[in-house]
Coordinates of C-alpha atoms and ligand atoms in Angstrom, one line a residue:
M1 CA -67.0 -27.9 -103.7
K2 CA -63.4 -27.2 -104.6
T3 CA -60.4 -26.4 -102.5
S4 CA -56.7 -26.5 -103.0
V5 CA -56.0 -28.7 -99.9
C6 CA -58.4 -30.9 -98.1
V7 CA -57.4 -31.8 -94.6
V8 CA -59.1 -34.8 -93.1
G9 CA -59.4 -34.5 -89.3
G10 CA -59.3 -31.5 -87.0
G11 CA -57.0 -32.7 -84.3
P12 CA -53.6 -31.1 -83.5
A13 CA -52.1 -32.1 -86.9
G14 CA -55.1 -31.0 -89.0
L15 CA -55.8 -27.7 -87.4
V16 CA -52.1 -26.6 -87.3
L17 CA -51.7 -27.6 -90.9
G18 CA -54.9 -25.7 -91.9
L19 CA -53.8 -22.6 -90.0
L20 CA -50.2 -22.5 -91.4
L21 CA -51.3 -23.1 -95.0
A22 CA -54.1 -20.5 -94.8
R23 CA -51.5 -18.0 -93.5
Q24 CA -49.7 -18.5 -96.8
G25 CA -52.8 -17.8 -98.7
V26 CA -53.5 -21.4 -99.6
T27 CA -57.2 -22.3 -99.9
V28 CA -57.7 -25.1 -97.3
T29 CA -60.7 -27.0 -96.0
V30 CA -60.5 -29.0 -92.8
L31 CA -63.1 -31.6 -92.2
E32 CA -63.8 -32.8 -88.6
K33 CA -66.3 -35.5 -87.8
H34 CA -67.2 -34.2 -84.4
P35 CA -69.2 -31.0 -83.8
D36 CA -66.8 -29.8 -81.1
F37 CA -63.4 -30.6 -79.7
L38 CA -64.8 -31.6 -76.3
R39 CA -63.4 -35.1 -75.9
D40 CA -61.3 -35.6 -72.9
F41 CA -59.1 -38.5 -74.1
R42 CA -56.8 -36.6 -76.3
G43 CA -53.9 -35.7 -74.0
D44 CA -53.0 -32.4 -72.6
T45 CA -49.3 -31.8 -73.0
V46 CA -47.9 -29.0 -75.2
H47 CA -44.1 -29.2 -75.1
P48 CA -41.5 -26.4 -75.4
S49 CA -40.8 -27.0 -79.1
T50 CA -44.4 -26.6 -80.0
L51 CA -44.7 -23.5 -77.8
D52 CA -41.6 -22.0 -79.6
M53 CA -43.3 -22.6 -82.9
L54 CA -46.6 -21.0 -81.7
D55 CA -44.6 -18.0 -80.7
E56 CA -43.2 -17.8 -84.2
V57 CA -46.7 -17.8 -85.6
G58 CA -47.6 -15.0 -83.2
L59 CA -49.9 -17.1 -81.0
G60 CA -47.8 -17.1 -77.8
D61 CA -50.1 -14.6 -76.0
R62 CA -53.2 -16.6 -77.0
M63 CA -51.6 -19.8 -75.7
A64 CA -50.6 -18.1 -72.4
A65 CA -54.2 -17.0 -71.9
L66 CA -55.6 -20.5 -72.0
P67 CA -56.4 -22.2 -68.7
G68 CA -53.2 -24.2 -68.7
R69 CA -50.6 -25.1 -66.0
R70 CA -46.9 -24.9 -66.4
V71 CA -45.0 -27.9 -65.1
G72 CA -41.3 -27.5 -64.6
G73 CA -40.5 -31.1 -63.5
L74 CA -41.9 -34.6 -63.8
H75 CA -41.9 -36.5 -60.6
A76 CA -42.4 -40.2 -60.0
T77 CA -43.2 -41.7 -56.6
F78 CA -42.1 -45.2 -55.9
D79 CA -42.4 -47.2 -52.7
D80 CA -39.0 -45.8 -51.6
G81 CA -39.7 -42.1 -52.3
T82 CA -40.4 -39.4 -54.9
Y83 CA -37.9 -38.8 -57.6
Q84 CA -37.7 -36.0 -60.2
V85 CA -37.1 -37.7 -63.5
A86 CA -37.1 -34.7 -65.9
D87 CA -36.2 -31.1 -65.1
F88 CA -37.7 -28.8 -67.8
T89 CA -36.4 -25.7 -66.0
R90 CA -32.9 -26.7 -67.4
L91 CA -34.1 -26.1 -71.0
P92 CA -33.7 -22.7 -72.6
A93 CA -36.2 -20.0 -71.5
P94 CA -38.8 -18.8 -72.2
H95 CA -40.5 -22.2 -72.6
N96 CA -38.7 -24.2 -70.0
Y97 CA -41.8 -26.1 -68.9
V98 CA -44.5 -28.4 -70.2
Y99 CA -47.8 -26.7 -70.7
F100 CA -50.8 -28.8 -69.6
V101 CA -53.7 -27.4 -71.4
P102 CA -57.0 -29.1 -72.1
Q103 CA -56.8 -30.1 -75.7
W104 CA -60.3 -28.7 -76.5
D105 CA -59.2 -25.2 -75.5
F106 CA -56.0 -25.5 -77.6
L107 CA -57.9 -26.8 -80.6
E108 CA -60.7 -24.1 -80.3
M109 CA -58.0 -21.4 -80.1
L110 CA -56.3 -22.7 -83.3
A111 CA -59.7 -23.0 -85.0
A112 CA -60.6 -19.4 -84.0
E113 CA -57.3 -18.0 -85.2
A114 CA -57.5 -19.9 -88.5
A115 CA -61.1 -18.7 -89.0
K116 CA -59.8 -15.2 -89.2
L117 CA -58.0 -16.1 -92.5
P118 CA -60.1 -15.7 -95.7
T119 CA -58.8 -19.0 -97.3
F120 CA -59.5 -21.2 -94.3
T121 CA -62.7 -23.3 -93.9
L122 CA -63.5 -25.7 -91.1
L123 CA -66.4 -28.0 -91.6
R124 CA -67.5 -29.5 -88.3
A125 CA -69.7 -32.5 -87.9
T126 CA -68.5 -33.6 -91.3
T127 CA -67.2 -37.2 -91.7
V128 CA -65.0 -38.2 -94.6
T129 CA -66.5 -41.4 -96.0
G130 CA -64.3 -42.1 -99.0
L131 CA -61.8 -40.7 -101.6
L132 CA -62.2 -39.3 -105.0
R133 CA -59.8 -40.4 -107.8
D134 CA -58.9 -38.8 -111.1
A135 CA -58.5 -40.7 -114.3
S136 CA -54.9 -41.7 -113.4
G137 CA -56.0 -43.1 -110.0
A138 CA -54.5 -40.3 -108.0
V139 CA -56.4 -39.0 -105.0
A140 CA -58.4 -36.0 -106.1
G141 CA -60.4 -35.1 -103.0
V142 CA -62.9 -36.7 -100.6
R143 CA -66.5 -37.7 -100.2
A144 CA -68.0 -36.7 -96.9
A145 CA -71.3 -36.6 -95.0
G146 CA -72.2 -33.5 -93.0
P147 CA -75.2 -31.6 -91.7
E148 CA -76.2 -30.7 -95.2
G149 CA -76.0 -34.3 -96.4
E150 CA -73.5 -36.0 -98.7
M151 CA -70.9 -33.9 -100.5
E152 CA -67.8 -34.2 -102.7
I153 CA -64.8 -32.0 -102.1
E154 CA -62.3 -31.8 -105.0
S155 CA -58.7 -30.9 -104.1
S156 CA -55.2 -30.9 -105.6
L157 CA -53.9 -32.4 -102.3
T158 CA -55.5 -34.4 -99.5
V159 CA -53.8 -34.6 -96.2
A160 CA -54.9 -37.4 -93.8
C161 CA -54.8 -36.1 -90.2
D162 CA -57.5 -38.4 -89.1
G163 CA -55.6 -40.2 -86.3
R164 CA -54.6 -43.7 -85.5
D165 CA -57.8 -45.3 -87.0
S166 CA -57.4 -43.3 -90.2
L167 CA -60.1 -43.9 -92.7
V168 CA -58.0 -42.4 -95.5
R169 CA -55.2 -44.9 -94.7
Q170 CA -57.8 -47.7 -94.9
E171 CA -59.2 -46.5 -98.2
L172 CA -55.7 -46.3 -99.6
G173 CA -55.0 -49.9 -98.5
L174 CA -52.0 -48.8 -96.5
R175 CA -51.1 -51.0 -93.5
P176 CA -48.8 -49.7 -90.8
V177 CA -46.2 -51.9 -89.1
D178 CA -47.7 -52.6 -85.6
Y179 CA -45.4 -52.6 -82.6
A180 CA -46.5 -54.4 -79.5
T181 CA -47.5 -52.3 -76.5
P182 CA -47.7 -53.8 -73.0
M183 CA -50.4 -51.5 -71.7
D184 CA -53.8 -49.9 -72.0
V185 CA -55.1 -47.0 -70.0
L186 CA -58.1 -46.5 -67.8
W187 CA -59.1 -42.8 -68.0
F188 CA -61.3 -41.1 -65.4
R189 CA -61.8 -38.0 -63.4
I190 CA -61.7 -37.4 -59.6
S191 CA -62.2 -34.0 -58.0
R192 CA -59.3 -31.9 -56.8
G193 CA -59.3 -29.8 -53.7
P194 CA -57.8 -26.4 -53.5
S195 CA -55.0 -27.5 -51.1
D196 CA -54.0 -30.6 -53.2
G197 CA -50.7 -30.5 -55.0
D198 CA -50.8 -29.0 -58.5
G199 CA -49.2 -30.0 -61.8
L200 CA -48.7 -33.7 -62.4
A201 CA -48.3 -36.6 -60.0
M202 CA -47.1 -40.0 -61.1
R203 CA -47.4 -42.9 -58.7
I204 CA -45.8 -46.2 -59.4
G205 CA -46.7 -49.2 -57.2
S206 CA -47.0 -52.9 -57.5
G207 CA -49.2 -53.8 -60.5
G208 CA -49.4 -50.4 -62.0
L209 CA -48.7 -46.9 -62.7
M210 CA -51.0 -43.9 -62.3
L211 CA -50.8 -40.4 -63.5
A212 CA -53.0 -37.6 -62.1
I213 CA -53.1 -34.5 -64.3
D214 CA -54.2 -31.4 -62.5
R215 CA -57.1 -29.8 -64.5
G216 CA -58.1 -27.2 -61.9
D217 CA -61.1 -28.5 -60.1
Y218 CA -60.5 -32.1 -61.0
Y219 CA -57.7 -34.6 -61.7
Q220 CA -57.7 -36.3 -65.0
C221 CA -56.3 -39.8 -64.1
A222 CA -54.5 -42.2 -66.4
Y223 CA -54.3 -45.6 -64.7
L224 CA -52.1 -48.0 -66.7
I225 CA -53.2 -51.6 -66.9
A226 CA -51.6 -54.6 -68.6
K227 CA -52.7 -54.9 -72.2
G228 CA -55.9 -57.0 -72.4
G229 CA -56.3 -56.9 -68.6
Y230 CA -59.5 -54.8 -68.6
D231 CA -61.9 -57.8 -68.3
E232 CA -60.0 -59.1 -65.3
I233 CA -60.1 -55.7 -63.6
R234 CA -63.8 -55.3 -64.3
A235 CA -64.5 -58.8 -63.0
A236 CA -62.7 -57.9 -59.8
G237 CA -65.2 -55.0 -59.3
L238 CA -65.3 -51.3 -58.9
D239 CA -64.4 -51.5 -55.2
A240 CA -61.1 -53.2 -56.0
L241 CA -60.3 -50.5 -58.6
R242 CA -61.2 -47.7 -56.1
E243 CA -58.9 -49.4 -53.6
Q244 CA -56.0 -49.6 -56.1
V245 CA -56.5 -45.9 -57.0
A246 CA -56.4 -44.9 -53.3
R247 CA -53.3 -46.9 -52.8
R248 CA -51.5 -45.2 -55.7
Q249 CA -52.7 -41.7 -54.8
P250 CA -53.5 -41.6 -51.1
I251 CA -54.8 -38.0 -51.3
L252 CA -57.6 -39.3 -53.5
A253 CA -58.7 -42.0 -50.9
D254 CA -61.6 -39.9 -49.6
R255 CA -62.9 -39.3 -53.2
V256 CA -62.6 -42.6 -55.0
G257 CA -66.3 -43.1 -54.4
E258 CA -66.8 -40.6 -57.3
L259 CA -66.1 -43.5 -59.5
A260 CA -69.8 -44.5 -59.1
T261 CA -70.2 -46.9 -62.1
W262 CA -68.1 -48.3 -64.9
D263 CA -69.4 -45.6 -67.1
D264 CA -67.1 -43.2 -65.2
V265 CA -64.1 -45.3 -66.4
K266 CA -63.1 -45.2 -70.0
L267 CA -60.7 -47.8 -71.5
L268 CA -58.2 -46.3 -73.9
T269 CA -56.4 -48.8 -76.1
V270 CA -52.7 -47.9 -76.6
K271 CA -51.2 -48.4 -80.1
L272 CA -47.8 -47.8 -81.5
D273 CA -47.5 -48.2 -85.3
R274 CA -45.9 -46.6 -88.3
L275 CA -46.5 -46.6 -92.1
E276 CA -43.5 -47.3 -94.3
R277 CA -44.8 -44.9 -96.9
W278 CA -46.7 -41.8 -95.9
H279 CA -47.9 -40.7 -99.4
V280 CA -49.5 -41.7 -102.6
P281 CA -50.2 -39.5 -105.7
G282 CA -52.4 -36.7 -104.5
A283 CA -52.4 -37.6 -100.7
L284 CA -50.1 -37.4 -97.7
L285 CA -50.6 -38.8 -94.2
I286 CA -49.2 -37.2 -91.1
G287 CA -49.6 -37.3 -87.3
D288 CA -51.1 -40.4 -85.8
A289 CA -52.5 -41.4 -89.2
A290 CA -48.9 -42.1 -90.3
H291 CA -47.5 -43.1 -86.9
A292 CA -49.6 -43.8 -83.8
M293 CA -47.8 -42.7 -80.7
S294 CA -47.8 -44.4 -77.3
P295 CA -48.7 -42.0 -74.5
I296 CA -45.2 -42.4 -73.0
G297 CA -43.6 -39.0 -72.7
G298 CA -46.8 -37.3 -73.8
V299 CA -45.2 -36.4 -77.1
G300 CA -47.9 -37.5 -79.7
I301 CA -49.5 -34.1 -80.0
N302 CA -46.1 -32.4 -80.4
L303 CA -45.0 -34.8 -83.1
A304 CA -48.3 -34.3 -84.9
V305 CA -47.9 -30.5 -84.7
Q306 CA -44.3 -30.7 -85.9
D307 CA -45.4 -32.9 -88.9
A308 CA -47.9 -30.2 -89.8
A309 CA -45.4 -27.4 -89.5
A310 CA -42.9 -29.2 -91.8
T311 CA -45.7 -30.0 -94.3
A312 CA -46.9 -26.4 -94.4
R313 CA -43.3 -25.0 -94.7
M314 CA -42.3 -27.4 -97.4
L315 CA -45.4 -27.5 -99.6
G316 CA -47.0 -24.2 -98.8
P317 CA -45.1 -22.0 -101.3
K318 CA -45.9 -24.3 -104.2
L319 CA -49.5 -24.6 -103.2
A320 CA -49.8 -20.9 -102.8
A321 CA -48.4 -20.4 -106.3
G322 CA -50.9 -22.8 -107.7
Q323 CA -48.2 -25.3 -108.8
P324 CA -48.9 -29.0 -108.6
V325 CA -47.4 -30.9 -105.6
T326 CA -45.6 -33.9 -106.9
E327 CA -44.9 -37.2 -105.1
T328 CA -41.3 -36.2 -104.9
D329 CA -42.5 -33.2 -102.8
L330 CA -44.6 -35.5 -100.6
A331 CA -41.7 -37.9 -100.2
A332 CA -39.5 -35.0 -99.0
V333 CA -41.9 -34.3 -96.2
Q334 CA -41.8 -37.9 -95.1
R335 CA -38.0 -37.9 -95.2
R336 CA -37.9 -34.8 -93.1
R337 CA -40.1 -36.3 -90.4
W338 CA -38.9 -39.9 -90.5
L339 CA -36.0 -39.5 -88.1
P340 CA -37.8 -37.7 -85.3
T341 CA -40.7 -40.3 -85.6
V342 CA -38.5 -43.3 -85.5
V343 CA -36.2 -42.1 -82.8
T344 CA -39.2 -41.1 -80.6
Q345 CA -41.0 -44.3 -81.2
N346 CA -37.9 -46.4 -80.4
I347 CA -37.5 -44.5 -77.1
Q348 CA -41.1 -45.2 -76.3
R349 CA -40.7 -48.9 -77.2
A350 CA -37.6 -49.2 -75.0
A351 CA -39.4 -47.5 -72.1
Q352 CA -42.4 -49.8 -72.5
R353 CA -40.2 -52.9 -72.6
R354 CA -37.8 -52.0 -69.9
I355 CA -39.8 -49.9 -67.5
V356 CA -43.6 -50.1 -68.0
D357 CA -43.9 -53.9 -68.7
P358 CA -41.9 -55.0 -65.7
L359 CA -43.7 -52.5 -63.5
L360 CA -47.1 -53.7 -64.6
H361 CA -46.2 -57.3 -63.7
A362 CA -44.3 -56.6 -60.5
T363 CA -45.6 -57.6 -57.1
G364 CA -44.6 -56.4 -53.7
R365 CA -42.5 -53.3 -52.9
I366 CA -41.3 -51.3 -55.9
E367 CA -38.3 -49.2 -55.6
A368 CA -37.0 -46.8 -58.2
P369 CA -34.8 -48.5 -60.8
A370 CA -31.1 -47.6 -61.0
P371 CA -31.4 -45.1 -63.9
I372 CA -33.9 -43.1 -61.9
R373 CA -31.8 -43.2 -58.7
L374 CA -28.9 -41.9 -60.9
L375 CA -31.0 -39.0 -62.0
R376 CA -31.4 -38.0 -58.4
R377 CA -27.7 -38.3 -57.7
F378 CA -26.7 -36.2 -60.7
P379 CA -29.6 -33.7 -61.1
A380 CA -27.9 -32.2 -64.2
L381 CA -28.8 -35.4 -66.0
Q382 CA -32.5 -34.6 -65.6
A383 CA -32.0 -32.2 -68.5
L384 CA -31.6 -35.1 -70.9
P385 CA -35.2 -36.6 -70.5
A386 CA -36.5 -33.1 -70.4
R387 CA -34.8 -32.3 -73.7
L388 CA -35.8 -35.5 -75.4
A389 CA -39.5 -35.1 -74.4
G390 CA -39.7 -31.3 -74.5
I391 CA -37.7 -30.4 -77.6
G392 CA -37.2 -33.8 -79.2
V393 CA -35.3 -34.5 -82.4
R394 CA -35.3 -32.0 -85.2
P395 CA -37.8 -29.4 -83.9
E396 CA -39.6 -27.6 -86.7
H397 CA -39.9 -23.8 -87.2
V398 CA -42.2 -21.6 -89.1
R399 CA -40.9 -18.9 -91.4
Ligands
FAD401 C1 -54.3 -42.9 -73.7 C2 -53.5 -41.9 -74.5 C3 -53.1 -40.8 -73.9 C4 -52.3 -39.9 -74.6 N1 -51.9 -38.7 -73.9 C5 -51.1 -37.9 -74.6 C6 -50.6 -36.7 -74.0 O1 -50.9 -36.4 -72.8 N2 -49.8 -35.8 -74.7 C7 -49.5 -36.1 -76.0 O2 -48.8 -35.3 -76.6 N3 -50.0 -37.2 -76.7 C8 -50.8 -38.1 -76.0 N4 -51.3 -39.1 -76.6 C9 -51.0 -39.3 -78.1 C10 -51.9 -38.2 -78.8 O3 -53.2 -38.3 -78.4 C11 -51.8 -38.4 -80.4 O4 -50.5 -38.7 -80.8 C12 -52.3 -37.1 -81.1 O5 -53.6 -36.8 -80.7 C13 -52.2 -37.2 -82.6 O6 -52.7 -36.0 -83.2 P1 -53.4 -36.1 -84.6 O7 -53.9 -34.8 -85.0 O8 -52.5 -36.8 -85.6 O9 -54.6 -37.1 -84.4 P2 -55.9 -37.1 -83.5 O10 -55.6 -36.2 -82.3 O11 -56.4 -38.5 -83.3 O12 -57.0 -36.3 -84.3 C14 -57.7 -36.9 -85.4 C15 -58.9 -36.1 -85.7 O13 -59.5 -36.6 -86.9 C16 -60.9 -36.7 -86.7 N5 -61.4 -37.8 -87.6 C17 -61.1 -39.1 -87.6 N6 -61.7 -39.7 -88.6 C18 -62.3 -38.8 -89.3 C19 -63.1 -38.8 -90.5 N7 -63.4 -39.9 -91.2 N8 -63.6 -37.6 -91.0 C20 -63.4 -36.5 -90.3 N9 -62.7 -36.4 -89.2 C21 -62.1 -37.5 -88.7 C22 -61.1 -37.1 -85.2 O14 -62.3 -36.8 -84.7 C23 -59.9 -36.2 -84.6 O15 -60.4 -35.0 -84.3 C24 -52.0 -40.1 -75.9 C25 -52.5 -41.2 -76.6 C26 -53.2 -42.2 -75.9 C27 -53.7 -43.4 -76.6

């Protein structure tokens, strides 16, 4: 099989790239190893800069029709009260909110829109297993295994969007610089009653931080634990975890029994890393494959989407004209996306070091730190974290 661009991975980066290239008439094939997008560990936040971009593509109405929730402010509850830490309503309308939308709905919508374009193909349940090389050693496509068996897909450009454990990256022998993270995440669901608060609740108490994301009839909970602390938590038993959850979110106290076995609790390992070089002849890496993002700020999906938008805008015209994409072209994409990536990751690293790590190891009463109290005193300052998370550095646009 031949295609102009082979995209490995149908996550946010891969599907947005596939859609934006196909809109320009480029023949593109996206390979996704799972048969569907129904995995609940991929994060839910779509930020204003991505919503703006989806408007530019004409998908604003489709986005608005998804079962999402608009959250105008991020609140954190400490032992001394609840503080608003980011006020998205201070951002320019119309997207002055964070949109919490189950990622499978978002990805299915992108896949359905892209499928309307004649040059787009999505191969589900198809796992990339290796790379093809031409005589000069440049990447010339991929080998994959799908429902029909083994196949080879030749392409003039391969884009790795296969996430933080990227097989393409491994096959290319590229090793990212790994930055330490102080936490891992326990990920579980607890039911939500009609009279419970909506949106997002963040509770910070001794020994941890918990986020409850409102997904309609249940909360998706992210319970932060110290890195490597899972065995200890498991040894302490499920009752101890239930008690901690109820302490952090008292409204869940009558429902923590829904965590019936450890199978209900998934451990998500947090990573933060970055490749020095995102390209080799014939291949480009974007999204988490080039720079795994920490969940802090919930910005990973947005960075991945913005990488895809820049790639499609910068390489699309050449690809559509059938011209070869050179390494200089690929290097230009990395240059364009380097600054937003480094700035965002540096903010995440600072937040991990100065806020999350001390909180994870604190005992006793935990009061809001000075910067958070300052945000309450001068509410206009809440626009700053909202802008950093919601719009970020160098938002991308689609022509
Ligand atoms: C605990 C946790 C919570 C997070 N919460 C949020 C959040 O709320 N908001 C947010 O914005 N970000 C969040 N993030 C970060 C976010 O998940 C990532 O930054 C984002 O998903 C990156 O998108 P991507 O398209 O680059 O990669 P991914 O979303 O990882 O997608 C990669 C895709 O490639 C496929 N794939 C992998 N290997 C192959 C292969 N060999 N062949 C074919 N397909 C393959 C995978 O199945 C997957 O569909 C969180 C991260 C963690 C760890």
